[in-house]
Coordinates of C-alpha atoms in Angstrom, one line a residue:
M141 CA 10.3 -22.4 -4.2
R142 CA 7.4 -23.2 -6.7
V143 CA 4.9 -25.9 -6.7
E144 CA 4.2 -26.6 -10.4
K145 CA 0.9 -26.6 -11.8
Q146 CA -1.3 -29.4 -10.9
G147 CA -0.5 -32.5 -12.8
T148 CA 3.1 -32.0 -12.8
T149 CA 5.9 -33.0 -10.4
R150 CA 7.1 -30.2 -8.0
Q151 CA 10.9 -30.0 -8.1
R152 CA 12.6 -27.9 -5.3
I153 CA 15.9 -26.1 -5.6
V154 CA 17.7 -25.7 -2.2
S155 CA 18.9 -22.4 -1.8
I156 CA 22.0 -21.5 0.4
T157 CA 20.1 -19.8 3.1
G158 CA 21.2 -21.8 5.9
A159 CA 24.8 -22.0 4.5
C160 CA 24.7 -18.1 4.4
L161 CA 24.5 -18.1 8.2
L162 CA 27.9 -19.6 8.4
A163 CA 29.7 -18.2 5.6
A164 CA 31.0 -14.4 5.5
A165 CA 30.9 -14.7 1.7
C166 CA 27.0 -14.2 1.6
G167 CA 27.3 -10.6 2.7
P168 CA 27.0 -8.4 5.5
G169 CA 24.0 -8.6 7.8
V170 CA 23.3 -12.3 6.9
I171 CA 25.6 -14.0 9.5
E172 CA 23.8 -15.0 12.8
G173 CA 24.2 -12.1 15.3
D174 CA 25.4 -9.4 13.1
P175 CA 24.1 -6.0 14.2
V176 CA 21.9 -4.6 11.2
A177 CA 21.7 -0.8 10.6
E178 CA 18.2 0.0 10.1
T179 CA 17.4 2.8 7.4
A180 CA 15.7 5.7 9.2
V181 CA 12.3 6.8 7.7
R182 CA 11.2 9.4 10.2
S183 CA 11.1 13.2 9.6
E184 CA 13.0 15.1 11.9
L185 CA 10.0 17.7 11.9
V186 CA 7.7 15.6 14.4
L187 CA 9.1 16.0 18.0
K188 CA 8.0 14.4 21.2
G189 CA 5.1 15.8 23.1
T190 CA 3.5 17.6 19.9
A191 CA 0.4 15.6 19.5
T192 CA -3.1 15.6 21.4
A193 CA -5.9 13.2 20.8
S194 CA -9.6 12.8 21.1
S195 CA -9.2 9.9 23.8
I196 CA -6.5 7.2 25.1
Q197 CA -7.2 3.8 25.8
G198 CA -5.3 4.0 29.0
A199 CA -1.9 5.1 30.5
G200 CA 1.0 4.2 28.1
Y201 CA -1.1 5.0 25.0
E202 CA -0.9 8.9 25.0
A203 CA -0.8 10.7 21.7
A204 CA 2.8 11.7 22.2
K205 CA 3.6 8.1 21.7
A206 CA 2.9 8.2 18.0
V207 CA 5.5 11.0 17.5
D208 CA 8.1 9.8 19.7
G209 CA 10.4 8.2 17.1
N210 CA 9.7 4.6 18.8
T211 CA 8.0 2.1 16.7
G212 CA 7.5 0.0 19.8
T213 CA 5.2 2.5 21.5
R214 CA 1.7 3.7 20.1
W215 CA -1.2 5.9 20.4
S216 CA -4.2 3.9 21.1
S217 CA -8.0 5.6 21.4
A218 CA -11.2 4.6 23.0
S219 CA -13.4 2.0 21.0
S220 CA -15.9 4.2 19.4
D221 CA -16.3 6.5 16.3
P222 CA -15.1 9.1 15.7
Q223 CA -11.6 9.6 17.1
W224 CA -8.7 11.7 16.2
I225 CA -5.0 12.4 16.8
T226 CA -3.6 15.9 16.0
V227 CA -0.1 16.8 15.3
D228 CA 1.2 20.4 16.1
L229 CA 4.1 21.5 13.9
G230 CA 4.6 24.6 15.9
S231 CA 4.6 26.9 12.8
M232 CA 3.2 27.0 9.4
K233 CA 4.7 24.4 7.1
S234 CA 4.4 23.3 3.6
I235 CA 3.3 19.5 3.8
T236 CA 4.0 17.1 1.0
E237 CA 3.9 13.8 2.7
V238 CA 2.0 12.0 5.6
K239 CA 2.8 8.4 6.8
L240 CA 0.6 6.6 9.1
N241 CA 2.2 3.3 10.7
W242 CA -0.9 1.4 11.8
E243 CA -1.0 -1.2 14.7
A244 CA -3.3 -4.1 13.9
A245 CA -6.5 -1.9 15.3
Y246 CA -6.4 0.4 12.0
A247 CA -9.0 2.6 10.5
K248 CA -11.2 1.5 7.7
A249 CA -12.4 5.0 6.9
Y250 CA -10.4 8.3 7.9
Q251 CA -9.2 11.5 6.7
V252 CA -6.1 13.4 6.8
R253 CA -6.8 17.1 7.5
V254 CA -5.0 20.2 7.9
S255 CA -5.6 23.3 9.7
N256 CA -3.9 26.8 10.6
D257 CA -6.0 27.4 13.8
N258 CA -6.7 24.0 15.2
A259 CA -10.4 24.6 14.7
T260 CA -11.2 24.9 10.9
W261 CA -10.3 21.8 8.9
T262 CA -9.5 21.1 5.2
T263 CA -9.1 17.4 4.3
I264 CA -6.2 16.6 2.0
K265 CA -6.7 12.9 1.8
A266 CA -9.9 10.9 2.4
V267 CA -9.6 7.1 2.9
T268 CA -12.8 5.0 2.7
A269 CA -11.6 1.4 2.7
G270 CA -8.4 1.4 4.5
D271 CA -6.4 -2.0 5.0
G272 CA -3.9 -1.0 7.8
G273 CA -0.2 -1.6 7.8
I274 CA 1.8 1.5 6.4
D275 CA -0.2 4.3 4.8
D276 CA 2.2 6.6 3.2
W277 CA 0.4 9.6 1.3
K278 CA 2.8 11.5 -0.9
G279 CA 2.4 14.2 -3.4
L280 CA 0.5 16.2 -0.8
A281 CA 0.2 20.1 -1.3
A282 CA -0.9 21.7 1.8
S283 CA 0.3 24.7 4.1
A284 CA -0.7 24.4 7.6
R285 CA 0.5 24.3 11.2
Y286 CA -1.8 21.3 12.4
V287 CA -2.2 17.9 10.8
Q288 CA -4.9 15.5 12.2
M289 CA -5.8 11.9 11.5
Y290 CA -9.8 11.9 11.8
G291 CA -11.1 8.3 12.1
T292 CA -14.7 7.8 11.3
Q293 CA -14.9 3.9 10.9
R294 CA -12.9 1.3 12.8
A295 CA -11.9 -1.9 11.0
T296 CA -11.8 -3.9 14.3
Q297 CA -13.9 -4.1 17.5
Y298 CA -10.9 -2.0 19.1
G299 CA -10.1 1.7 18.9
Y300 CA -7.7 3.5 16.6
S301 CA -4.0 2.5 17.1
V302 CA -1.0 4.2 15.5
W303 CA 2.6 3.0 16.1
E304 CA 4.1 6.2 14.5
I305 CA 3.0 9.4 12.4
T306 CA 5.4 11.0 10.1
I307 CA 5.0 14.2 8.5
V308 CA 7.4 15.6 5.8
A309 CA 7.7 19.2 5.2
P310 CA 10.5 20.4 2.9
D311 CA 10.5 24.0 4.5
T312 CA 11.2 22.8 8.2
T313 CA 13.2 25.3 9.9
T314 CA 16.1 24.2 12.1
G315 CA 15.9 24.0 15.9
A316 CA 16.7 20.3 16.9
A317 CA 20.5 20.8 17.8
G318 CA 23.2 23.1 16.3
A319 CA 25.4 21.3 13.7
A320 CA 22.5 19.0 12.6
G321 CA 20.1 22.1 12.5
S322 CA 22.4 23.9 10.2
A323 CA 22.5 20.8 8.0
G324 CA 18.9 20.6 7.7
T325 CA 18.7 24.4 6.8
T326 CA 20.9 23.7 3.6
G327 CA 18.8 20.8 3.0
A328 CA 15.5 22.5 3.0
A329 CA 16.9 25.2 0.9
G330 CA 17.7 22.5 -1.7
T331 CA 14.4 20.9 -1.4
N332 CA 12.8 24.4 -2.0
G333 CA 14.7 24.7 -5.2
A334 CA 13.6 21.5 -6.3
A335 CA 10.0 22.3 -5.5
G336 CA 10.3 25.6 -7.7
T337 CA 11.6 23.4 -10.5
G338 CA 8.7 20.9 -10.2
A339 CA 6.3 23.6 -10.2
G340 CA 7.5 25.0 -13.2
G341 CA 7.8 21.6 -14.9
E342 CA 3.8 21.0 -14.5
T343 CA 2.3 19.3 -17.7
A344 CA -1.1 20.2 -18.9
L345 CA -2.8 16.9 -20.0
S346 CA -3.9 16.6 -23.5
R347 CA -7.7 17.4 -23.7
S348 CA -8.2 15.5 -27.1
G349 CA -11.5 13.5 -27.0
W350 CA -12.6 15.0 -23.6
T351 CA -16.3 15.8 -23.2
A352 CA -17.9 18.0 -20.5
T353 CA -21.4 18.5 -19.0
A354 CA -22.8 21.1 -16.8
S355 CA -25.9 21.4 -14.5
N356 CA -26.6 24.7 -16.1
G357 CA -25.5 26.4 -19.2
A358 CA -26.2 29.2 -21.6
S359 CA -23.6 27.9 -23.9
S360 CA -21.8 24.5 -24.5
A361 CA -19.9 23.1 -22.0
G362 CA -17.4 21.9 -24.5
N363 CA -16.5 25.5 -25.2
A364 CA -14.2 25.1 -22.1
L365 CA -12.1 22.4 -23.6
D366 CA -11.8 23.6 -27.2
G367 CA -8.5 25.5 -26.7
N368 CA -9.9 28.8 -27.7
T369 CA -10.1 31.6 -25.0
G370 CA -12.5 33.4 -27.3
T371 CA -15.2 30.8 -26.7
R372 CA -16.6 29.9 -23.2
W373 CA -19.3 28.1 -21.3
T374 CA -21.4 30.2 -19.1
S375 CA -23.9 29.0 -16.4
G376 CA -26.9 30.9 -17.9
A377 CA -27.9 32.0 -14.5
A378 CA -26.6 33.6 -11.4
M379 CA -24.2 31.4 -9.4
A380 CA -26.1 29.2 -7.0
N381 CA -24.6 26.6 -4.5
G382 CA -24.7 23.1 -6.1
M383 CA -24.3 24.3 -9.6
S384 CA -21.5 21.7 -11.2
F385 CA -19.3 21.2 -14.3
T386 CA -18.0 17.7 -14.9
V387 CA -15.3 16.7 -17.3
D388 CA -15.1 13.0 -18.8
M389 CA -11.5 12.5 -19.7
K390 CA -12.5 9.3 -21.3
A391 CA -9.7 7.2 -19.4
A392 CA -7.9 7.4 -16.1
H393 CA -5.2 9.9 -15.8
S394 CA -2.9 11.0 -12.7
F395 CA -3.2 14.5 -11.8
N396 CA -2.8 17.1 -9.3
Q397 CA -4.3 20.5 -10.4
V398 CA -7.2 21.9 -12.0
K399 CA -7.3 25.5 -13.4
L400 CA -10.4 27.3 -14.2
D401 CA -9.8 30.4 -16.6
A402 CA -12.6 32.9 -17.1
A403 CA -10.3 34.9 -19.4
G404 CA -10.5 38.2 -17.9
S405 CA -14.0 38.0 -16.6
T406 CA -13.2 39.0 -13.1
N407 CA -16.7 38.6 -11.9
D408 CA -17.5 35.2 -13.5
Y409 CA -15.5 32.8 -11.3
P410 CA -16.8 30.5 -8.5
R411 CA -16.6 32.2 -5.2
G412 CA -16.5 28.9 -3.3
Y413 CA -15.8 25.5 -5.0
Q414 CA -15.3 22.0 -4.2
V415 CA -13.5 19.5 -6.7
F416 CA -14.5 15.7 -6.7
V417 CA -13.1 12.8 -9.0
S418 CA -14.5 9.5 -9.8
N419 CA -13.7 6.5 -12.1
D420 CA -17.3 5.7 -12.8
G421 CA -18.9 9.1 -13.3
S422 CA -21.4 8.3 -10.4
N423 CA -19.3 7.8 -7.1
F424 CA -17.4 10.8 -6.6
G425 CA -16.8 10.4 -2.7
S426 CA -15.2 13.1 -0.7
A427 CA -13.8 16.4 -2.2
V428 CA -10.4 16.3 -3.0
A429 CA -9.8 20.1 -2.8
S430 CA -12.0 23.1 -1.8
G431 CA -11.2 26.9 -1.7
T432 CA -12.5 30.3 -2.5
G433 CA -11.8 32.0 -6.0
T434 CA -10.3 35.4 -5.8
S435 CA -9.6 36.1 -9.4
A436 CA -10.4 35.4 -13.0
V437 CA -8.1 32.4 -12.9
V438 CA -8.9 29.9 -10.2
T439 CA -6.3 27.1 -9.3
A440 CA -7.1 24.1 -7.1
T441 CA -4.1 21.8 -6.3
F442 CA -4.5 18.5 -4.3
A443 CA -2.7 15.2 -3.6
T444 CA -2.2 13.5 -7.0
Q445 CA -5.5 11.4 -8.1
S446 CA -5.9 8.8 -10.5
A447 CA -9.5 9.1 -12.0
R448 CA -11.4 9.6 -15.2
Y449 CA -14.0 12.1 -14.1
I450 CA -13.6 15.5 -12.5
K451 CA -16.4 17.5 -11.0
I452 CA -16.2 21.1 -9.7
V453 CA -19.3 22.2 -7.7
Q454 CA -20.1 25.8 -6.8
T455 CA -20.4 26.3 -3.2
G456 CA -20.1 30.2 -2.6
A457 CA -23.1 31.9 -4.5
A458 CA -22.5 35.3 -6.0
S459 CA -24.5 37.8 -8.3
S460 CA -22.6 37.0 -11.5
W461 CA -22.8 34.2 -13.7
W462 CA -20.0 31.4 -13.7
S463 CA -18.1 31.7 -16.9
M464 CA -15.3 29.7 -18.1
A465 CA -13.2 30.1 -21.2
E466 CA -10.7 27.1 -20.5
L467 CA -10.5 24.4 -18.1
D468 CA -6.9 22.8 -17.9
V469 CA -5.9 19.6 -15.8
Y470 CA -2.1 19.5 -14.9
A471 CA 0.3 16.9 -13.7
Q472 CA 3.6 17.5 -12.0
G473 CA 6.3 16.8 -14.6
G474 CA 9.3 14.6 -13.9
G475 CA 9.8 11.6 -11.5
S476 CA 7.7 13.1 -9.0
T477 CA 4.7 12.8 -10.8
G478 CA 5.1 9.2 -11.3
A479 CA 6.0 8.4 -7.7
A480 CA 2.8 10.2 -6.7
G481 CA 0.5 8.4 -9.1
S482 CA 1.8 5.1 -8.1
T483 CA 1.3 5.9 -4.3
G484 CA -2.2 7.0 -5.1
A485 CA -3.0 3.9 -7.1
A486 CA -1.6 1.6 -4.1
G487 CA -3.9 3.4 -1.7
S488 CA -7.0 2.8 -3.3
T489 CA -6.0 -0.8 -4.2
G490 CA -5.3 -1.9 -0.7
A491 CA -8.4 -0.1 0.6
A492 CA -10.7 -2.1 -1.5
G493 CA -8.8 -5.5 -1.0
S494 CA -8.8 -5.1 2.7
T495 CA -12.4 -4.0 3.2
G496 CA -13.3 -7.6 1.8
A497 CA -11.3 -9.3 4.5
A498 CA -12.4 -7.3 7.4
G499 CA -16.1 -7.4 6.3
S500 CA -16.3 -10.9 6.5
S501 CA -14.4 -11.6 9.7
G502 CA -14.0 -8.1 11.2
T503 CA -10.5 -8.9 11.7
T504 CA -6.8 -8.5 10.5
C505 CA -5.1 -11.9 9.5
K506 CA -1.4 -12.4 8.8
R507 CA -1.3 -16.2 8.7
G508 CA -1.0 -17.9 5.3
E509 CA 0.1 -21.2 3.6
A510 CA 2.4 -21.7 0.5
Y511 CA 0.8 -25.0 -1.1
G512 CA -0.5 -25.8 -4.5
Y513 CA -2.7 -29.0 -4.0
N514 CA -5.2 -28.5 -1.5
S515 CA -8.5 -30.4 -1.4
L516 CA -11.7 -29.1 0.3
A517 CA -11.0 -31.2 3.3
D518 CA -7.5 -29.9 3.4
M519 CA -8.7 -26.4 3.5
Q520 CA -11.3 -26.9 6.0
A521 CA -8.5 -28.5 8.3
L522 CA -6.3 -25.4 8.0
T523 CA -8.7 -23.0 8.6
S524 CA -10.2 -24.6 11.6
P525 CA -10.1 -23.3 14.4
S526 CA -10.4 -19.6 13.9
A527 CA -6.8 -19.1 14.6
G528 CA -5.9 -21.1 11.6
V529 CA -4.7 -20.1 8.0
R530 CA -6.8 -17.2 6.6
W531 CA -4.9 -16.9 3.0
W532 CA -2.8 -19.1 0.7
Y533 CA -1.5 -18.9 -2.7
N534 CA 0.0 -21.5 -5.1
W535 CA 2.4 -19.8 -7.4
A536 CA -0.2 -19.8 -10.2
K537 CA -2.9 -17.2 -11.5
T538 CA -5.9 -19.3 -10.4
P539 CA -6.7 -21.4 -7.2
D540 CA -6.2 -25.1 -7.1
G541 CA -9.0 -27.1 -8.8
G542 CA -9.8 -28.9 -5.6
V543 CA -11.0 -25.8 -3.7
A544 CA -11.7 -23.3 -6.8
S545 CA -15.4 -23.3 -6.2
S546 CA -15.6 -23.7 -2.3
Y547 CA -12.7 -21.8 -0.8
Q548 CA -14.6 -18.5 -0.5
G549 CA -17.2 -20.1 1.9
L550 CA -14.5 -20.9 4.3
G551 CA -13.5 -17.4 4.8
V552 CA -9.8 -17.9 3.4
E553 CA -8.5 -15.6 0.9
Y554 CA -6.6 -16.6 -2.3
V555 CA -3.6 -14.6 -3.6
P556 CA -2.8 -14.9 -7.4
M557 CA 0.8 -14.8 -8.5
I558 CA 2.4 -14.1 -11.8
W559 CA 5.2 -16.6 -11.3
G560 CA 7.5 -15.4 -14.2
S561 CA 7.8 -13.5 -17.5
N562 CA 5.7 -16.5 -19.4
F563 CA 2.8 -16.2 -17.1
I564 CA 2.0 -12.6 -17.9
S565 CA 0.1 -13.2 -21.2
G566 CA -3.8 -13.5 -20.2
A567 CA -3.4 -12.8 -16.5
A568 CA -5.8 -10.0 -16.5
S569 CA -8.6 -12.3 -17.6
Q570 CA -7.3 -15.3 -15.6
I571 CA -7.0 -13.7 -12.1
P572 CA -10.3 -14.4 -10.1
K573 CA -12.6 -11.3 -9.8
G574 CA -12.5 -9.9 -6.1
S575 CA -8.8 -10.5 -5.8
K576 CA -7.2 -7.8 -3.8
Y577 CA -3.3 -8.4 -4.2
L578 CA -0.9 -9.7 -6.8
L579 CA 2.3 -11.7 -6.0
T580 CA 5.0 -11.4 -8.6
F581 CA 8.2 -13.2 -10.0
N582 CA 9.1 -16.1 -7.7
E583 CA 12.8 -16.0 -6.6
P584 CA 13.8 -14.2 -9.9
N585 CA 17.6 -14.3 -9.1
F586 CA 17.5 -18.1 -9.3
G587 CA 18.4 -19.4 -12.7
S588 CA 16.0 -22.7 -11.7
Q589 CA 13.0 -20.3 -10.8
S590 CA 11.6 -17.1 -12.6
N591 CA 15.4 -16.0 -13.6
L592 CA 14.8 -12.5 -14.2
T593 CA 17.6 -9.9 -13.7
P594 CA 16.6 -6.8 -11.9
E595 CA 16.7 -4.9 -15.2
Q596 CA 14.6 -7.5 -16.9
A597 CA 11.9 -7.5 -14.1
A598 CA 12.1 -3.7 -14.3
A599 CA 11.4 -3.7 -18.1
L600 CA 8.4 -6.0 -17.5
W601 CA 7.0 -4.1 -14.7
P602 CA 4.5 -1.7 -16.8
Q603 CA 2.8 -5.0 -17.7
I604 CA 2.5 -5.7 -14.1
E605 CA 1.1 -2.5 -13.3
Q606 CA -1.4 -2.5 -16.3
I607 CA -2.9 -6.0 -15.0
A608 CA -3.1 -4.7 -11.6
N609 CA -5.0 -1.3 -12.8
S610 CA -7.3 -3.5 -15.1
F611 CA -9.2 -4.3 -12.0
N612 CA -11.6 -2.1 -10.0
P613 CA -10.2 -1.2 -7.8
P614 CA -6.7 -2.1 -8.7
L615 CA -4.8 -4.8 -7.2
K616 CA -2.2 -4.0 -4.6
I617 CA 1.2 -5.1 -6.0
V618 CA 3.7 -7.4 -4.1
S619 CA 7.3 -7.3 -5.2
P620 CA 9.2 -10.1 -6.7
S621 CA 10.4 -12.6 -3.8
P622 CA 14.3 -12.9 -4.2
N623 CA 16.2 -15.3 -1.9
Y624 CA 19.8 -16.1 -1.0
C625 CA 21.0 -18.1 -4.1
G626 CA 24.2 -20.5 -4.6
G627 CA 24.8 -21.8 -8.3
S628 CA 23.2 -20.7 -11.4
C629 CA 22.2 -17.2 -10.0
N630 CA 22.0 -13.8 -11.6
E631 CA 22.4 -12.3 -8.2
T632 CA 23.4 -14.2 -4.9
N633 CA 22.1 -11.7 -2.4
P634 CA 18.2 -10.8 -2.5
F635 CA 18.8 -7.3 -1.3
T636 CA 21.4 -6.5 -3.8
W637 CA 18.9 -7.6 -6.1
F638 CA 16.2 -5.4 -4.8
D639 CA 18.8 -2.2 -4.7
K640 CA 19.3 -2.9 -8.6
F641 CA 15.7 -3.4 -9.2
F642 CA 14.5 -0.2 -7.7
A643 CA 17.5 1.6 -9.2
A644 CA 16.1 0.7 -12.6
C645 CA 12.5 1.1 -11.8
P646 CA 12.4 4.2 -9.5
N647 CA 9.0 5.2 -10.3
C648 CA 7.6 1.5 -10.5
R649 CA 4.4 0.9 -8.1
V650 CA 5.4 -1.6 -5.7
D651 CA 3.3 -1.7 -2.6
Y652 CA 4.8 -4.4 -0.5
I653 CA 8.1 -6.3 -0.1
A654 CA 8.1 -10.1 -0.4
V655 CA 11.0 -12.1 0.9
H656 CA 11.8 -15.7 1.5
W657 CA 13.6 -17.6 4.4
Y658 CA 14.5 -21.0 5.2
A659 CA 17.3 -20.9 8.0
C660 CA 16.0 -22.1 11.4
T661 CA 16.7 -19.7 14.1
L662 CA 14.8 -16.7 15.3
S663 CA 17.5 -14.4 15.5
A664 CA 18.5 -14.9 11.7
L665 CA 14.8 -14.5 10.8
K666 CA 14.5 -11.2 12.9
S667 CA 17.9 -10.1 11.1
H668 CA 16.4 -11.0 7.6
I669 CA 13.2 -9.0 8.2
T670 CA 15.2 -6.1 9.5
N671 CA 17.2 -5.9 6.1
A672 CA 13.9 -6.0 4.3
K673 CA 12.7 -2.8 6.3
K674 CA 15.1 -0.7 4.4
Y675 CA 12.6 -0.3 1.6
G676 CA 10.1 1.2 3.8
K677 CA 7.2 -1.0 2.7
P678 CA 5.2 -3.7 4.5
I679 CA 6.7 -7.1 4.3
W680 CA 5.2 -10.3 3.0
L681 CA 7.5 -13.5 4.0
T682 CA 5.7 -15.7 1.4
E683 CA 8.0 -18.7 2.2
F684 CA 9.6 -19.8 5.4
S685 CA 10.3 -23.0 7.4
C686 CA 13.5 -25.0 8.3
L687 CA 14.1 -26.3 4.8
D688 CA 17.4 -25.5 4.3
S689 CA 18.9 -26.5 7.8
P690 CA 19.5 -29.9 9.1
G691 CA 16.9 -31.1 11.8
D692 CA 13.6 -33.0 12.1
A693 CA 10.1 -32.5 12.7
A694 CA 10.9 -31.5 16.4
G695 CA 13.1 -28.9 15.4
E696 CA 10.5 -27.3 12.8
K697 CA 8.1 -27.1 15.8
T698 CA 10.6 -25.5 18.1
Y699 CA 11.4 -22.9 15.4
M700 CA 7.7 -22.3 14.5
D701 CA 6.6 -21.8 18.0
Q702 CA 9.3 -18.9 18.2
A703 CA 8.8 -17.4 14.7
V704 CA 5.1 -17.3 14.6
P705 CA 4.8 -15.0 17.7
Y706 CA 7.4 -12.8 16.5
L707 CA 5.9 -12.5 13.0
E708 CA 2.4 -11.8 14.5
S709 CA 4.1 -8.9 16.8
E710 CA 6.3 -7.3 14.3
P711 CA 4.5 -4.1 12.9
A712 CA 6.6 -4.4 9.6
V713 CA 5.3 -7.8 8.6
F714 CA 2.0 -7.8 6.9
R715 CA 1.7 -11.4 6.1
Y716 CA 3.5 -14.7 6.4
A717 CA 3.1 -18.2 4.8
W718 CA 4.6 -21.5 5.8
F719 CA 6.2 -23.8 3.2
T720 CA 4.6 -26.3 2.7
G721 CA 1.1 -28.1 2.9
R722 CA 2.0 -31.8 2.0
D723 CA 5.7 -32.8 0.9
G724 CA 6.4 -36.3 0.1
A725 CA 10.0 -35.8 -0.4
A726 CA 11.1 -34.5 2.9
G727 CA 7.8 -34.2 4.9
R728 CA 9.1 -32.7 8.4
E729 CA 8.0 -29.2 7.3
A730 CA 4.6 -30.5 6.0
L731 CA 1.4 -29.1 7.6
L732 CA -0.9 -31.7 5.9
G733 CA -0.7 -35.5 6.5
S734 CA -1.1 -38.3 4.0
G735 CA -4.7 -38.4 4.0
S736 CA -7.1 -35.5 2.7
G737 CA -8.0 -33.2 5.5
T738 CA -5.6 -34.4 8.1
L739 CA -3.1 -32.3 9.7
T740 CA 0.5 -33.4 10.9
P741 CA 1.4 -32.6 14.4
L742 CA 3.3 -29.5 13.0
G743 CA 0.0 -28.4 11.2
Q744 CA -1.9 -28.8 14.2
D745 CA 0.6 -26.5 15.8
Y746 CA 0.6 -23.9 13.1
V747 CA -3.3 -23.6 13.2
S748 CA -3.4 -23.4 17.1
L749 CA -0.8 -20.9 17.7
A750 CA -1.8 -17.4 19.2
P751 CA -4.7 -16.2 17.3
A752 CA -3.4 -14.9 13.9
C753 CA -6.1 -12.5 13.6
R754 CA -7.3 -9.8 16.0

């Protein structure tokens, strides 16, 4: 669905969602009551009972609940900072990915740390503005037995709460069960082979135009970037803690390794060091890597970063000077680099986005509205009481004229959308500053809507990422929102459309999955959400109501009273939005009455149901 820009008439094209519930031709997993096979996303590595924590909320919230393979159970801590949960892998593992599936009580700031002895810890991922949902940190490079989430700042008044922790380690040994274990061993060998290929395929970034500065120097810092191992930068003084060398790459790059080459000067390397990154040259945050130099070539490898500046700080003093003939920055070659880079960008975007919402209300909110003609009085009615609507969108890049200057004062968030291919131009300058998320291509499989095949959408995606990355921090990107379609469709099944899109765009940055749903039974809605879980990303249900089902206002209310509590309690659902605000054509699904600032009985029900924010 789409509400046209103000001043035009909204034309609604009815999808066949309701009909699909009764017709086998719509594909498997659609007919009401059909069992749906959910794609497994857990690693086989983490076993029940291998976790400990700093505290628990009470009985039933033990650390083991976060590694039991059941997303219906969780670990929950005491309501104070800091708190931690540690997973014991049983032996040393090569860790490449850590996934945290947060309950509503998530961490605003935390560290993913590793240890060999459960005493001395190294941070492999630092998060300063988390937004909950699923944090999937890929492209990690650590070898350890213990993995820990160390929370330093809660996002809510509650403790830290995690449904499930998944840790991926390609060199996992067998031991779960006989036949399955053998298959696992074969898979691990294949993965290790791929990892070896990836390492060999690392690509050094071009240093053309880069500049360098140093806190000390008997020679130019730029000598370490000139490609000549016969020239070098030297510190000009014996190594001391705090000495630093900073590289300006002039633009943000994705990278996961820095190599310092003293060109044979075996005494002139940092004995202890930390690596920091920054996009503005001032705010470097926590170290992304630390270690101890043991030879003339010091290599620091870490989770893929996207940044402009790199700073190496000396932390272990020695008697010799610090001397560097060349500094090289590497990104792992092939598709894995692209995927890791996307993940990093997504993480930083969401962090900043969610921080704003949490800062203003101290809560996490799912409930929204899909409508494009709100007045200030309408928005005041929808956002009061506190359980009401906390975000909305209007299928456009800018908010409704009637609330453009006033909505922020009501504590409600506007989410921009690039509706179709002809809305891309100028978007970076039109989307409001302070936006956190970007919705994309509305019902692309409909000829009457944005009308983009999966391949066409994939071809346009670099422009979407460029727009999102032009913001600081970058916007988190929500996928296109296909729906079941009948007549004038480039694809009838939304999940077939998604499958083709991700096949055509395997390294595209997509942080959330968006879907629509217009049938009027809870079981059908649950089946639809379960189908969307296969992509392993938090879900936005950006349009839903009984619009494609016969019925009346009473039937809409009955469905709403069932659907909203489900959507609030379903961990995979990040946000949802009722369609629509005011509708003169049908009206039974409208939240707003005929007068500005009035709610229909259905609207009163929507804003008053169980709290949308925790």
